[in-house]
Coordinates of C-alpha atoms in Angstrom, one line a residue:
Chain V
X1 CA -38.3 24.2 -43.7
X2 CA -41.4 24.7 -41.0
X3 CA -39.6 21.4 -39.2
X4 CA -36.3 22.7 -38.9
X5 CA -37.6 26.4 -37.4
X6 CA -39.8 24.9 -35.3
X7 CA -36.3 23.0 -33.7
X8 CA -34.6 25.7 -33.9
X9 CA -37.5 27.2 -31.6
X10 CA -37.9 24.3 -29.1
X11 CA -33.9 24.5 -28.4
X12 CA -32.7 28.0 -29.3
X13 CA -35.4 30.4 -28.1
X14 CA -32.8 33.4 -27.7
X15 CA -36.4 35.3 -25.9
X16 CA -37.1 32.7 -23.3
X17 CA -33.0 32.0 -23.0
X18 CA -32.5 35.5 -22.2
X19 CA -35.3 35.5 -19.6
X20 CA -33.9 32.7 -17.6
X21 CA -30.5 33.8 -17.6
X22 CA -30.3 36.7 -14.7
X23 CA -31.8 33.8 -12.3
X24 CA -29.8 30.8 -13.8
X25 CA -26.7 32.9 -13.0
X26 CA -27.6 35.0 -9.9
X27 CA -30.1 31.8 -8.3
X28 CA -29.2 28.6 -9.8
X29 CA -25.0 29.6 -10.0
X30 CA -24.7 30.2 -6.3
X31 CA -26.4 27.5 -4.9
X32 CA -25.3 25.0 -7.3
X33 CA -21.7 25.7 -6.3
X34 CA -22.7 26.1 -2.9
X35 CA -23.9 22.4 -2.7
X36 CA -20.9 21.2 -4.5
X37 CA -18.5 22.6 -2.8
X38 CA -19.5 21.9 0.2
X39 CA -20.3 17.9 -0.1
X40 CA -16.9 18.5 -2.2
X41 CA -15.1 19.1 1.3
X42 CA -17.1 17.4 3.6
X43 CA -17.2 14.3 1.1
X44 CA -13.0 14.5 1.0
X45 CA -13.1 14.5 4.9
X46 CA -15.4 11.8 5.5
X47 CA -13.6 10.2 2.7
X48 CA -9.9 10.9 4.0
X49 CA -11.2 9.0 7.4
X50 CA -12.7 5.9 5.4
X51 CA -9.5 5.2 3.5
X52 CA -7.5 5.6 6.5
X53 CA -9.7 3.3 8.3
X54 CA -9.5 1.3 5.1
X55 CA -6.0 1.0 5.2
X56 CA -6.0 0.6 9.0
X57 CA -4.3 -2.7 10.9
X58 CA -7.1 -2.8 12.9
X59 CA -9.6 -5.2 10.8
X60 CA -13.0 -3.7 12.2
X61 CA -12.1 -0.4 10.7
X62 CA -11.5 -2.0 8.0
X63 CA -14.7 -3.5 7.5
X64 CA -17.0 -0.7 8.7
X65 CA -15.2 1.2 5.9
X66 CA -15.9 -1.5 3.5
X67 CA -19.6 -1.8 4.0
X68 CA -20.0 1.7 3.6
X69 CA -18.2 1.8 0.7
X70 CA -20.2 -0.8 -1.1
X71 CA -23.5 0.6 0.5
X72 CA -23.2 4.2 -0.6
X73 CA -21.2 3.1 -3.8
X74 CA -23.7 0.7 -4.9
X75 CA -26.9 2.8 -4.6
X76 CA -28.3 5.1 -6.7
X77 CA -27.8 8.7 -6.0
X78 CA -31.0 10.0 -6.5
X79 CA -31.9 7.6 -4.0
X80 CA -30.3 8.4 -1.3
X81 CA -31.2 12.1 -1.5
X82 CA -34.6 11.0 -1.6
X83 CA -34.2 8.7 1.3
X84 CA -31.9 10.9 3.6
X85 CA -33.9 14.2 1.8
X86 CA -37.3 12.8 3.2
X87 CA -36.8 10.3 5.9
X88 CA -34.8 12.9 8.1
X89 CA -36.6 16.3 6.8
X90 CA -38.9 16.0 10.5
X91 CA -35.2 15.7 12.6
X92 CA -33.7 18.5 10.6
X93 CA -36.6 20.9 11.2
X94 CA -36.4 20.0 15.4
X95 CA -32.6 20.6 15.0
X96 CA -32.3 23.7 12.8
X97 CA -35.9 25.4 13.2
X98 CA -36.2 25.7 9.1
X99 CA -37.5 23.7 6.0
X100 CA -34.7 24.6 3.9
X101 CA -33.7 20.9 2.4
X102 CA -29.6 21.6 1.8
X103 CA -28.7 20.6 4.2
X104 CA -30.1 17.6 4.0
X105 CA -29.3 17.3 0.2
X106 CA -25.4 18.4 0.8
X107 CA -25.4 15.2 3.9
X108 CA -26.8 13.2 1.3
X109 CA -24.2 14.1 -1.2
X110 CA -21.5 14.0 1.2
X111 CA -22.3 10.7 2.0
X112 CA -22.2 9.3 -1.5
X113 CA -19.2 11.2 -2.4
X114 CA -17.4 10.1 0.4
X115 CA -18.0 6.2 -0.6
X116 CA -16.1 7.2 -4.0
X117 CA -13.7 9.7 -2.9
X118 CA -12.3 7.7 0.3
X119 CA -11.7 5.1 -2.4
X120 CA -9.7 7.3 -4.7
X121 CA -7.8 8.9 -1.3
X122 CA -7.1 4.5 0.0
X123 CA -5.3 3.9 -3.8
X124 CA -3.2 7.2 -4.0
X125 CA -2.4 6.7 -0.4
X126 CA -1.7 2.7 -1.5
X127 CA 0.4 3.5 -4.3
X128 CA 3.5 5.4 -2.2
X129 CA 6.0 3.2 -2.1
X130 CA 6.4 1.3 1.0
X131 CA 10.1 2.7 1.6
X132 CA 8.6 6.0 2.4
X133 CA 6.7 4.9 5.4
X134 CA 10.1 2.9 6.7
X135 CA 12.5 6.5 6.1
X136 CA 9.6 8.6 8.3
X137 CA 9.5 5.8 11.1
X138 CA 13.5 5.4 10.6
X139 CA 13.6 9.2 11.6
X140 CA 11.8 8.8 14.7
X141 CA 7.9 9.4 13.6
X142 CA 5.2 7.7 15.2
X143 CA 3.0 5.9 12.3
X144 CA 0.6 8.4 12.6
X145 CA 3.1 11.2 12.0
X146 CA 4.4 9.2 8.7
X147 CA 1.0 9.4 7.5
X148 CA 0.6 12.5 8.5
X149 CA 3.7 14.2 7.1
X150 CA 5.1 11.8 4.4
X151 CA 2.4 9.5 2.8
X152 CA -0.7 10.9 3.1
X153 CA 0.5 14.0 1.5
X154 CA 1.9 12.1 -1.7
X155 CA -1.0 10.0 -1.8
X156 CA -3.3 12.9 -2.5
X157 CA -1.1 14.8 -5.2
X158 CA -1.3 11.5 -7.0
X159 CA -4.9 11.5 -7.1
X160 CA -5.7 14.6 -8.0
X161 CA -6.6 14.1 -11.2
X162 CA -9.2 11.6 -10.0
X163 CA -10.5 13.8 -7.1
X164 CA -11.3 16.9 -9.8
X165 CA -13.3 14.3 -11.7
X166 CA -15.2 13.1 -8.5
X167 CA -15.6 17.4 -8.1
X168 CA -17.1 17.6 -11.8
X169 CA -19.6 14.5 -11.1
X170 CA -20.9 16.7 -7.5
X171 CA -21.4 19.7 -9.9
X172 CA -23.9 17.2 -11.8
X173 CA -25.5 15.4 -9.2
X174 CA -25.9 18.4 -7.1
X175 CA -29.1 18.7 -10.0
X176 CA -31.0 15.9 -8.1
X177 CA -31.8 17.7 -5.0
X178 CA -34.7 19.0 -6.8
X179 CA -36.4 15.8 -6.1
X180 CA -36.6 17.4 -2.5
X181 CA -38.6 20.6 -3.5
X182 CA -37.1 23.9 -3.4
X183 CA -38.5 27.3 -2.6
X184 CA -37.6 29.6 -5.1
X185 CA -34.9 31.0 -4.1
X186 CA -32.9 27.9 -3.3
X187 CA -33.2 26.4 -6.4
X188 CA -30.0 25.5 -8.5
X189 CA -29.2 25.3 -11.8
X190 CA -30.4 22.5 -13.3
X191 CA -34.5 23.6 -11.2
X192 CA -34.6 27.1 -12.5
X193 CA -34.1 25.8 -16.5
X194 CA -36.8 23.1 -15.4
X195 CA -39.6 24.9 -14.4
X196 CA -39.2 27.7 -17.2
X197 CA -39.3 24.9 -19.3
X198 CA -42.5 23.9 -17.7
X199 CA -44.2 27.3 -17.7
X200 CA -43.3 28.5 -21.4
X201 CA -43.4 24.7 -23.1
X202 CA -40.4 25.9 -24.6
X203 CA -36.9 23.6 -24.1
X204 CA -34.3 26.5 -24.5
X205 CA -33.8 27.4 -20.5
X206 CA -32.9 23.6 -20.2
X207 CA -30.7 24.0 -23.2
X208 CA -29.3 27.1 -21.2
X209 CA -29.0 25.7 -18.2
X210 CA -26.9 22.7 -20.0
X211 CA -24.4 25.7 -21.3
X212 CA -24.1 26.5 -17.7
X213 CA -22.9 23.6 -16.4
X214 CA -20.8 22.9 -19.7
X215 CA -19.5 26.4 -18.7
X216 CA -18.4 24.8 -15.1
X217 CA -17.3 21.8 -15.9
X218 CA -15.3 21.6 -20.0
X219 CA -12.8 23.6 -17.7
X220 CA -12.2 21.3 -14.9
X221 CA -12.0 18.6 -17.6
X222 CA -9.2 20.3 -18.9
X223 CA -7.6 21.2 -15.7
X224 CA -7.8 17.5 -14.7
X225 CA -5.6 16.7 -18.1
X226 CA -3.3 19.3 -17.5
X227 CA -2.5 18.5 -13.8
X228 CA -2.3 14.6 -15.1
X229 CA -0.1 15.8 -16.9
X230 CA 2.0 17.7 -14.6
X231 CA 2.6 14.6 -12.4
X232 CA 3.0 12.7 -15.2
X233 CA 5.9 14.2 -16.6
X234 CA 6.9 17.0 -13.2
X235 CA 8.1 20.4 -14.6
X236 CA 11.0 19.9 -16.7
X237 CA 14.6 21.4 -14.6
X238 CA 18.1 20.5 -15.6
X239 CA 19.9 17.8 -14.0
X240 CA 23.5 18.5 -13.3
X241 CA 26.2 15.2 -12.7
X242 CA 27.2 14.6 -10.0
X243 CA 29.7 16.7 -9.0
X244 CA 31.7 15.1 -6.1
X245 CA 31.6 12.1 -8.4
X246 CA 32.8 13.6 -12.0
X247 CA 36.3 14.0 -11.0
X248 CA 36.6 10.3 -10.0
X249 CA 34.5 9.1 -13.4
X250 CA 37.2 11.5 -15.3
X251 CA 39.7 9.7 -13.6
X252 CA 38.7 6.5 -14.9
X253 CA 38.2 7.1 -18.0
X254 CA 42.0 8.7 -18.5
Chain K
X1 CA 33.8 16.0 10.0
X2 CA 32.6 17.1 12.8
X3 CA 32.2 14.8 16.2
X4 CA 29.7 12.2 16.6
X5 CA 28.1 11.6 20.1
X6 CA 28.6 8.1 19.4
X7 CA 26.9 4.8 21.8
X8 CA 27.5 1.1 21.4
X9 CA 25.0 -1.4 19.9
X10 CA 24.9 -4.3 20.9
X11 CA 22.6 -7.4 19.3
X12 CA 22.1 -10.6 21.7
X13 CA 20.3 -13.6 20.4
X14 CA 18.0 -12.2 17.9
X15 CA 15.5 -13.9 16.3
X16 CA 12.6 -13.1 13.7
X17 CA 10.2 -15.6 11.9
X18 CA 7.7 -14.6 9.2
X19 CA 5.5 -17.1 9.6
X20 CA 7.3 -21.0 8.8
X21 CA 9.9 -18.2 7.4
X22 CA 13.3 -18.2 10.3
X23 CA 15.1 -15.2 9.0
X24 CA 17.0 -14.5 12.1
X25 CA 18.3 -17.3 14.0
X26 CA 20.0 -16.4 17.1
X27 CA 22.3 -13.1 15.6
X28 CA 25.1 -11.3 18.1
X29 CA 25.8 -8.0 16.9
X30 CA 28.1 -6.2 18.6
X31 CA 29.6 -2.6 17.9
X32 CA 32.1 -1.1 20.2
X33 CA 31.5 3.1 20.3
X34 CA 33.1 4.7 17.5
X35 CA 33.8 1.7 15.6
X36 CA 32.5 0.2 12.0
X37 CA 31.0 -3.0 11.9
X38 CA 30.4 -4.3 8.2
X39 CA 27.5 -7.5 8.0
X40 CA 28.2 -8.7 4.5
X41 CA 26.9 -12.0 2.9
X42 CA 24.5 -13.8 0.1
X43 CA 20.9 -12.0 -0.8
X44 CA 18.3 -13.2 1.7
X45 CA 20.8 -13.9 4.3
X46 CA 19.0 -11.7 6.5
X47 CA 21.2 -8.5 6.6
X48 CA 19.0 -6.0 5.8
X49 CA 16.2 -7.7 8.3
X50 CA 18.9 -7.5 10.9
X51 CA 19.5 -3.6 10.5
X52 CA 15.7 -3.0 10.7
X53 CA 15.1 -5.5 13.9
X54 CA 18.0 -3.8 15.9
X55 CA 16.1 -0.3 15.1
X56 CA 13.1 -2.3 15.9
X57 CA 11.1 -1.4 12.8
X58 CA 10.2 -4.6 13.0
X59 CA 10.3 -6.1 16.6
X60 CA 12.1 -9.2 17.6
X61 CA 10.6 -12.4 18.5
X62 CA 13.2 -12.9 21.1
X63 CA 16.2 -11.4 22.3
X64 CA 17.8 -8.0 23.6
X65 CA 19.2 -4.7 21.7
X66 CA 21.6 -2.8 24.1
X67 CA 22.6 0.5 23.7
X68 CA 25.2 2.2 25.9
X69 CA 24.9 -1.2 27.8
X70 CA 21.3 -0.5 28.3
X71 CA 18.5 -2.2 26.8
X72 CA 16.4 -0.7 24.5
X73 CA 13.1 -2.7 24.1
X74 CA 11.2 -1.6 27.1
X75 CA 11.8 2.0 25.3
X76 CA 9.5 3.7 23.1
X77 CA 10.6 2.2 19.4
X78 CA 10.2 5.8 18.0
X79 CA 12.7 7.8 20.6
X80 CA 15.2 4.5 20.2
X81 CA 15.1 5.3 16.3
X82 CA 15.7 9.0 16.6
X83 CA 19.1 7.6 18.2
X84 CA 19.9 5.3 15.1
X85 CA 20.2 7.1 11.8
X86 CA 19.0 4.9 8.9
X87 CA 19.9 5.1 5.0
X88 CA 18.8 3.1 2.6
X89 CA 19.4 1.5 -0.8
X90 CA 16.7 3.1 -2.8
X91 CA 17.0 6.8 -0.9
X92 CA 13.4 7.2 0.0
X93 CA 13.9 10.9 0.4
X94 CA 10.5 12.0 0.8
X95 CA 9.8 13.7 -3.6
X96 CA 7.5 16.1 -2.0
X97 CA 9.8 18.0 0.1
X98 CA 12.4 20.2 -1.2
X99 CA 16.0 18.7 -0.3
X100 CA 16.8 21.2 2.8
X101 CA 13.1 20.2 4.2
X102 CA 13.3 16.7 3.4
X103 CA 16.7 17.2 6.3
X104 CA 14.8 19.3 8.7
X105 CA 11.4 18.2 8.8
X106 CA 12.4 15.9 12.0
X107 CA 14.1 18.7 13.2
X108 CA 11.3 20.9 13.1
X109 CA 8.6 18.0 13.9
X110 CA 10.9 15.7 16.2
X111 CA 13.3 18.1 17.9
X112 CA 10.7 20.7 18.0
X113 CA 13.1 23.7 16.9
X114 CA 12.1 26.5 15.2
X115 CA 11.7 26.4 11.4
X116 CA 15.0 29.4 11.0
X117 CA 17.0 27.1 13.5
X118 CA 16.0 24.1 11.7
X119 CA 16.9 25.0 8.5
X120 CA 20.3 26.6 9.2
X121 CA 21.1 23.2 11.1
X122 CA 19.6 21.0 7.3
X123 CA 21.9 23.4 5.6
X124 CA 24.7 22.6 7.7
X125 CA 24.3 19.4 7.5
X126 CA 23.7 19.8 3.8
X127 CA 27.3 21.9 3.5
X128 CA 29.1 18.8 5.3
X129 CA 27.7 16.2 2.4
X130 CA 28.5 18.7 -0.2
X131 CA 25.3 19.9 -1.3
X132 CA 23.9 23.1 0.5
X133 CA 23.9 24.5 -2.9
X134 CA 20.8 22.2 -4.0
X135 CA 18.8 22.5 -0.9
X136 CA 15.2 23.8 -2.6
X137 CA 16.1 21.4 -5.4
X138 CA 13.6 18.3 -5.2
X139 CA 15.1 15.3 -5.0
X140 CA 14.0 14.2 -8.4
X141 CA 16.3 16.6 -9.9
X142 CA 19.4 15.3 -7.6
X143 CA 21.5 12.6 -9.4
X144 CA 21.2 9.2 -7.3
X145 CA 24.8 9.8 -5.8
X146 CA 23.7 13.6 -4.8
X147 CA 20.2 11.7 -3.6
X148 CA 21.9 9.2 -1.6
X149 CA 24.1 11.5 0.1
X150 CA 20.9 14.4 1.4
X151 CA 19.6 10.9 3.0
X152 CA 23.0 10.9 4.9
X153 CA 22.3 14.6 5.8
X154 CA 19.0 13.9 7.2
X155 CA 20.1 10.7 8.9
X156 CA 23.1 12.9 10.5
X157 CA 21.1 15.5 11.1
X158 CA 19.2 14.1 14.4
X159 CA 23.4 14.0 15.7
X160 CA 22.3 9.7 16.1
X161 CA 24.1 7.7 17.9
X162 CA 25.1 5.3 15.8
X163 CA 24.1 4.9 11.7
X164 CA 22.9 2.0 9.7
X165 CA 23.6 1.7 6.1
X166 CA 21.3 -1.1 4.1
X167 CA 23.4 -1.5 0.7
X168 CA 23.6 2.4 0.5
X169 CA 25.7 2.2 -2.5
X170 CA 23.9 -0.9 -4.4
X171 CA 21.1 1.1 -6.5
X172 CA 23.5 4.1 -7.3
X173 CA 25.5 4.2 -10.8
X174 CA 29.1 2.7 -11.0
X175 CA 30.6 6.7 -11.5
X176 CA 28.3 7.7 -8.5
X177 CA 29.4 4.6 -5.8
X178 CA 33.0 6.4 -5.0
X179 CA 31.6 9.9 -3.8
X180 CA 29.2 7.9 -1.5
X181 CA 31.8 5.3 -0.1
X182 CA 34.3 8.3 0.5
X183 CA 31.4 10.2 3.0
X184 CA 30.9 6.8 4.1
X185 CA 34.4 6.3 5.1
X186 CA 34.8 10.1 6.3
X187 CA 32.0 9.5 8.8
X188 CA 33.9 6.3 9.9
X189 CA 37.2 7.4 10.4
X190 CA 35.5 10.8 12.5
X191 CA 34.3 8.3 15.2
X192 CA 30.4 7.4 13.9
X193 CA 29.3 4.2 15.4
X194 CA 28.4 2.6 11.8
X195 CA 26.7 -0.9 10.9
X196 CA 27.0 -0.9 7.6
X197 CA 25.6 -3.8 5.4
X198 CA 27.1 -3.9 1.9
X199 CA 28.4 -5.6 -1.1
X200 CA 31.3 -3.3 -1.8
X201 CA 33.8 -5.5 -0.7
X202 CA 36.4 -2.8 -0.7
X203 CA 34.7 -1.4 1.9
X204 CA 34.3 -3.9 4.0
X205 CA 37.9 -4.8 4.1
X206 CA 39.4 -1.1 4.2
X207 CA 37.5 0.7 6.5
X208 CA 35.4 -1.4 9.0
X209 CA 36.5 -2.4 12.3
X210 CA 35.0 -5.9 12.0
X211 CA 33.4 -8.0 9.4
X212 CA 30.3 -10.4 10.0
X213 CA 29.4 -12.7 7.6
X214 CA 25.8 -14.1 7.5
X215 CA 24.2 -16.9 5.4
X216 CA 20.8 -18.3 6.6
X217 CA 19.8 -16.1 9.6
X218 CA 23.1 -17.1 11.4
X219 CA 26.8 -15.4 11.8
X220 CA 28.7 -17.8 10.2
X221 CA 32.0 -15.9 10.8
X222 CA 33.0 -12.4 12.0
X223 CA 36.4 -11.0 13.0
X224 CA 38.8 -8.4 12.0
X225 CA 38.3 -7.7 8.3
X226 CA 42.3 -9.5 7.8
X227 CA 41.1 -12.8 9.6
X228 CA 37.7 -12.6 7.3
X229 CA 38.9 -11.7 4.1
X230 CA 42.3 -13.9 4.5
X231 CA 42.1 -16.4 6.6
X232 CA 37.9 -17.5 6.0
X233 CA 37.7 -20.8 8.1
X234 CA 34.6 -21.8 7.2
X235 CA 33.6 -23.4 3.8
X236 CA 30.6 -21.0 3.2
X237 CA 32.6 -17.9 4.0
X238 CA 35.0 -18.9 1.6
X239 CA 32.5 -20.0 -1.1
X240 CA 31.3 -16.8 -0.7
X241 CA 34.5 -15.1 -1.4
X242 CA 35.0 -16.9 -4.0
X243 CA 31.5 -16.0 -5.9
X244 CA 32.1 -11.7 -5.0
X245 CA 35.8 -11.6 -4.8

């Protein structure tokens, strides 16, 4: 049974696991959700403006939203932080004064989550039915207010669902920024299993780190199906008949 | 009801084309202040496309809308349609708005009044339709007669000058049509300018001023509803009759 203690060593090292932990959680936690979150919101706006321009009348809109849509879509992550991580490290230092790469890696991140998410925002948007749009402008509304007020609004709550996915997929990808070297203090999740794993040999802070992120993101999965859910089916109310109309259904019936 | 600060519509000439597609061919429209006009006729006669020209939701190729004698299409489209109240076959209340905001949210947005003011106005107009008890109801809860009447409320409550209805009854439930047509016919005799396009031939004949009759993108016939509904000169007029009567 030496082969199956010696797994159990190379995966489930409860030392080296315990060792790693204070840093994967009070390190690698924080700034993992720090670059998620924030390409999370900055991806949605950027991707809010490319489905409206998507969905715009006015065709070069259109196609400048297009292009960078298949651009940033069609490219591998990793590569674009590496590009974007790298190529503009020398005009980040003149602008902010510091080496820290985030903010290059969460404009990088941004910019591919954008491609993705301003196509799930163009569909949901898409998918309200074209009567709302004629009742706002029938009230009065400018077309930009009926976006605004009525569609839009719709258009998102149908693709929530879709939008936590695209969340759950940041908190993964957020990993490659690695690739841009971190000092030890900014490094997230995925770096801090990594180089214990380099220094002891030993696999079980990546096998940690993985329980971290499964920690983050088996419950978004979850919340995704039960929100799906929820506008699937809308919370359940009683319907009453129509009471101006009973009297006179009554009456036909006697 | 209460009194309607009601204006006089007037079509002249319209015409539309999608593409090879003529839909309106030279239509007069006109409705005299506090007076109903009914446009009946076959499917894809252009009714419906004539309701949403003369609010200029889509613009005309050519002709004049008057209002009050004045016309509008030098205006700003989105003031004239704050003066035309609009309901519509399938609803389109607005499912993520509770059924008081779905009435005030252009009289919050549009007529700028405060959100207290706004809401006591929604629920006013609410009480008049017969539903201020389901204002923070969603509309998916509302029965499609209860649905179809908030849309009146909202429509009402911008006080338009005059209302379109595009088949406001035809997507509602046979049990549900009456309680519709009866606020229809409420706002009609309390002096709302109304251009109401329909099937309910009932309607048409009972409570409207005058009756147009389209087939093709032209008025065939209009007149009185007695002349239209008794006397039809034309053969297509009384074809028509015929197939709905």
């Amino acid at each position: 049974m030496d082969l199956l203690d010696q797994l159990a060593d190379t995966f489930f090292n409860w030392e080296e696991m315990a060792k790693v932990i204070p840093a994967l959680l009070m390190v690698g936690l924080p700034n993992t959700l720090i670059l998620a979150i924030a390409s999370g919101i900055l991806g949605s706006l950027l991707g809010l403006g490319l489905a409206m321009m998507g969905i715009s009348r006015n065709a070069g809109a259109r196609w400048v939203a297009r292009i960078y849509t298949d651009i940033f879509r069609g490219l591998p992550a990793i590569l674009v932080i590496l590009v974007i991580g790298i190529g503009l490290s020398p005009i980040a230092r003149e602008i902010t004064g510091s080496r820290n790469p985030y903010p290059l890696g969460i404009l990088a991140l941004t910019l591919v989550a954008a491609a993705y998410i301003g196509e799930i925002f163009r569909s949901g948007i898409q998918s309200v039915e074209k009567g709302q749009l004629e009742a706002s402008r029938a009230l009065g509304f400018s077309y930009g207010s009926s976006m605004r007020l009525v569609v839009v609004p719709q258009g998102i709550r149908r693709v929530l669902p879709a939008l936590v996915n695209q969340f759950i997929s940041l908190l993964k990808d957020s990993s490659l920024v690695f690739m841009l070297g971190l000092a030890a203090s900014d490094r997230e999740i995925f770096r801090i299993g990594n180089d214990a794993m380099a220094n002891t040999g030993n696999l079980s802070p990546l096998v940690a780190a993985g329980v971290l992120y499964l920690i983050l993101t088996v419950p978004l999965t979850h919340f995704v199906n039960y929100i799906d859910h929820r506008l699937r089916t809308g919370k359940p109310e009683k319907k009453e008949p129509d009471e101006l109309a009973a009297p006179i259904g009554k009456g036909a019936q006697a | 009801m209460t009194e309607f600060a009601s204006g006089t519509l007037t079509g002249k000439n319209l015409h539309l084309s999608f593409g090879h597609n003529h839909v309106l061919r030279g239509i007069d429209l006109h409705v005299e202040k506090g007076t109903t006009a009914s446009v009946i006729g076959p499917s894809g006669s252009g009714k419906s496309t004539l309701l949403r020209v003369m609010n200029r939701l889509i613009e005309p190729d050519q002709g004049d809308i008057l209002l009050d004698g004045r016309s509008v299409l030098k205006d700003n489209p989105d003031e004239l349609r704050q003066r035309i109240g609009m309901v519509f076959q399938q609803f389109n209340l607005f499912p993520h708005k509770t059924v008081v905001d779905n009435v005030s949210l252009a009289l919050r947005k549009l007529r700028k009044l405060p959100q207290e003011q706004a809401r006591a106005e929604a629920l006013e107009q609410l009480d008049l339709v017969g539903l201020k008890h389901k204002a923070d109801a969603r509309p998916a809860n509302l029965s499609g007669g209860q649905q179809q009447r908030v849309a009146i409320a909202r429509a009402l409550a911008m006080k338009p000058e005059v209302m379109f209805f595009d088949e406001a009854t035809s997507a509602l439930d046979p049990e549900l049509v009456k309680g519709v047509l009866a606020l229809m016919t409420d706002l009609a005799k309390g002096g709302m300018t109304m251009v109401v396009v329909t099937h309910e031939m009932g309607f048409s004949r009972n409570v409207s001023d005058t009756v147009t009759f389209m087939d093709a993108g032209v008025v065939v016939e209009s007149g009185p509803p007695q002349q239209i509904f008794s006397e039809p000169r034309t053969d297509r007029l009384k074809d028509f009759l015929s197939d709905v009567l």
